[in-house]
Short mmCIF file of C-alpha atoms in Angstrom, two decimals:
data_model
loop_
_atom_site.label_atom_id
_atom_site.label_comp_id
_atom_site.label_asym_id
_atom_site.label_seq_id
_atom_site.Cartn_x
_atom_site.Cartn_y
_atom_site.Cartn_z
CA MET A 1 -53.71 -133.93 -138.95
CA GLU A 2 -56.09 -131.35 -137.49
CA TYR A 3 -56.84 -128.00 -139.09
CA SER A 4 -54.30 -125.38 -138.12
CA ASP A 5 -54.46 -121.59 -138.39
CA GLU A 6 -50.67 -121.50 -138.71
CA PRO A 7 -49.38 -120.46 -142.13
CA ASN A 8 -48.06 -123.31 -144.28
CA LYS A 9 -49.87 -125.91 -142.14
CA LEU A 10 -52.58 -127.43 -144.27
CA ASP A 11 -54.32 -130.67 -143.44
CA LYS A 12 -55.67 -133.14 -145.98
CA TYR A 13 -59.07 -131.40 -146.16
CA ASP A 14 -57.52 -127.99 -146.84
CA ARG A 15 -55.38 -129.48 -149.59
CA ARG A 16 -58.38 -131.24 -151.13
CA ILE A 17 -60.38 -128.02 -151.01
CA LEU A 18 -57.60 -126.04 -152.69
CA ALA A 19 -57.12 -128.70 -155.37
CA ALA A 20 -60.85 -128.85 -156.11
CA LEU A 21 -61.26 -125.07 -156.25
CA GLN A 22 -58.37 -124.78 -158.70
CA LEU A 23 -60.27 -127.03 -161.09
CA ASP A 24 -63.69 -125.43 -160.54
CA GLY A 25 -63.93 -122.15 -158.67
CA ARG A 26 -67.70 -122.11 -159.14
CA ILE A 27 -68.38 -125.44 -157.43
CA SER A 28 -71.10 -125.20 -154.76
CA TYR A 29 -70.11 -125.63 -151.14
CA THR A 30 -72.33 -128.70 -150.96
CA ASP A 31 -70.61 -130.34 -153.92
CA LEU A 32 -67.20 -129.24 -152.68
CA GLY A 33 -67.90 -130.75 -149.28
CA LYS A 34 -68.93 -134.05 -150.87
CA LYS A 35 -65.82 -134.06 -153.01
CA VAL A 36 -63.44 -133.51 -150.08
CA GLY A 37 -65.29 -135.52 -147.43
CA LEU A 38 -66.86 -132.75 -145.33
CA THR A 39 -70.38 -131.52 -144.66
CA THR A 40 -71.33 -128.12 -146.05
CA THR A 41 -70.85 -125.93 -142.96
CA PRO A 42 -67.29 -127.05 -142.11
CA CYS A 43 -66.44 -126.80 -145.79
CA ILE A 44 -67.64 -123.17 -145.93
CA GLU A 45 -65.69 -122.35 -142.77
CA ARG A 46 -62.51 -123.86 -144.17
CA VAL A 47 -62.83 -122.02 -147.50
CA ARG A 48 -63.30 -118.73 -145.63
CA LYS A 49 -60.28 -119.44 -143.40
CA LEU A 50 -58.19 -120.29 -146.48
CA GLU A 51 -59.30 -117.02 -148.09
CA ARG A 52 -58.47 -114.98 -144.96
CA ALA A 53 -55.09 -116.70 -144.63
CA GLY A 54 -54.24 -115.74 -148.23
CA TYR A 55 -54.15 -119.23 -149.73
CA ILE A 56 -57.01 -118.24 -152.05
CA GLU A 57 -56.30 -114.90 -153.69
CA GLY A 58 -59.44 -114.67 -155.80
CA TYR A 59 -61.68 -116.35 -158.35
CA SER A 60 -61.82 -115.77 -162.09
CA ALA A 61 -63.12 -117.18 -165.37
CA ARG A 62 -60.83 -118.64 -168.06
CA LEU A 63 -61.60 -116.91 -171.33
CA SER A 64 -61.06 -118.25 -174.83
CA ALA A 65 -58.14 -116.44 -176.47
CA LYS A 66 -59.26 -117.80 -179.83
CA GLN A 67 -62.79 -116.45 -179.44
CA LEU A 68 -61.43 -113.09 -178.32
CA ASP A 69 -59.01 -112.86 -181.25
CA ALA A 70 -55.89 -113.04 -179.09
CA GLY A 71 -54.43 -116.34 -180.22
CA LEU A 72 -50.75 -115.45 -180.61
CA VAL A 73 -48.53 -115.79 -177.53
CA VAL A 74 -45.14 -114.10 -177.66
CA PHE A 75 -42.42 -114.23 -175.02
CA VAL A 76 -40.16 -111.19 -175.01
CA GLN A 77 -36.76 -110.99 -173.38
CA ILE A 78 -36.23 -107.40 -172.32
CA SER A 79 -32.87 -105.81 -171.55
CA LEU A 80 -32.80 -102.48 -169.75
CA ASP A 81 -30.33 -99.61 -169.83
CA ARG A 82 -28.53 -99.96 -166.51
CA SER A 83 -27.19 -96.41 -166.31
CA SER A 84 -29.89 -95.43 -163.81
CA LYS A 85 -31.10 -97.20 -160.67
CA GLN A 86 -34.61 -95.94 -161.40
CA THR A 87 -34.84 -97.74 -164.75
CA PHE A 88 -36.06 -101.01 -163.23
CA GLU A 89 -38.76 -99.34 -161.15
CA GLU A 90 -39.91 -97.22 -164.09
CA PHE A 91 -40.17 -100.35 -166.23
CA ARG A 92 -42.15 -102.16 -163.53
CA LEU A 93 -44.63 -99.30 -163.39
CA ALA A 94 -44.94 -98.86 -167.16
CA ILE A 95 -45.50 -102.57 -167.88
CA GLN A 96 -48.61 -102.53 -165.65
CA ASN A 97 -50.35 -100.31 -168.22
CA LEU A 98 -49.73 -102.51 -171.27
CA ASP A 99 -52.93 -104.51 -171.83
CA HIS A 100 -51.34 -107.14 -174.08
CA VAL A 101 -48.91 -108.13 -171.32
CA GLN A 102 -50.22 -111.08 -169.33
CA GLU A 103 -47.14 -111.81 -167.25
CA CYS A 104 -43.81 -110.15 -166.54
CA TYR A 105 -40.91 -111.52 -164.51
CA LEU A 106 -37.62 -110.07 -163.33
CA VAL A 107 -35.15 -112.85 -164.15
CA THR A 108 -31.52 -113.82 -163.85
CA GLY A 109 -29.36 -114.34 -166.90
CA SER A 110 -28.45 -112.39 -170.00
CA PHE A 111 -31.58 -110.20 -170.00
CA ASP A 112 -33.59 -108.48 -167.26
CA PHE A 113 -37.29 -109.21 -167.74
CA LEU A 114 -39.31 -111.96 -169.41
CA VAL A 115 -42.67 -110.76 -170.72
CA LYS A 116 -45.57 -112.91 -171.91
CA ALA A 117 -47.82 -111.02 -174.31
CA ARG A 118 -50.97 -112.17 -176.09
CA VAL A 119 -52.09 -110.52 -179.34
CA ARG A 120 -54.21 -111.22 -182.43
CA ASP A 121 -51.43 -112.00 -184.90
CA MET A 122 -47.86 -111.14 -185.88
CA ARG A 123 -48.87 -107.76 -187.32
CA ALA A 124 -50.56 -106.85 -184.04
CA TYR A 125 -47.46 -108.00 -182.18
CA ARG A 126 -45.21 -105.86 -184.34
CA ASP A 127 -47.40 -102.82 -183.62
CA PHE A 128 -47.42 -103.61 -179.88
CA LEU A 129 -43.64 -104.09 -179.82
CA GLU A 130 -42.82 -100.92 -181.74
CA GLU A 131 -45.47 -98.58 -180.34
CA GLN A 132 -45.72 -99.73 -176.74
CA LEU A 133 -43.11 -102.13 -175.40
CA LEU A 134 -40.00 -100.62 -176.96
CA ALA A 135 -41.36 -97.15 -176.15
CA VAL A 136 -41.05 -97.83 -172.42
CA PRO A 137 -38.22 -95.63 -171.12
CA GLY A 138 -35.07 -97.56 -170.33
CA VAL A 139 -35.66 -100.48 -172.70
CA TYR A 140 -32.31 -101.15 -174.33
CA GLY A 141 -33.12 -104.24 -176.37
CA SER A 142 -35.49 -107.14 -176.88
CA THR A 143 -35.66 -110.65 -178.29
CA SER A 144 -39.02 -112.10 -179.27
CA ILE A 145 -40.06 -115.74 -179.25
CA ALA A 146 -43.46 -116.55 -180.78
CA ALA A 147 -45.19 -119.68 -179.54
CA MET A 148 -46.25 -122.06 -182.31
CA GLU A 149 -48.42 -124.25 -180.08
CA THR A 150 -49.53 -124.32 -176.46
CA VAL A 151 -48.46 -127.71 -175.12
CA LYS A 152 -49.41 -127.05 -171.50
CA GLU A 153 -50.92 -124.02 -169.84
CA THR A 154 -52.21 -124.01 -166.29
CA LEU A 155 -52.47 -121.77 -163.29
CA ALA A 156 -52.81 -124.74 -160.95
CA ILE A 157 -50.30 -125.05 -158.13
CA ARG A 158 -49.47 -128.47 -156.71
CA VAL A 159 -50.98 -128.69 -153.22
#
């Protein structure tokens, strides 16, 4: 299959590039080209096209939660007061400003949002919950689930 500029049309080289960059975003273009079977210049061109097309949203470093004293992961099920249509939007805006929150999803089911927070320990979580998360206007209730062990954690997407 030839390279295509059409969205959702990736050839084998594009897929190899994306898979390799997910594992090592700092790999040199020369090494990336060798890994995927291209010379350096076409490899650079493909990476740039993938970036422009939105397949690559950015590059970042994985930090050690343990070294940064943020080893406790807590998932919080949030229920909102549904008396106002603005409650959901206000929650979405407020959650952006809570530094301990790593992820937040609007979900289906018996609660409204699922929040992933990372803190130092249970005491720090209690402070975060009481002083920040439950203080967000419209929060009606919460259920917390502390992770005992990380079994799998990845940002990689199957390509």
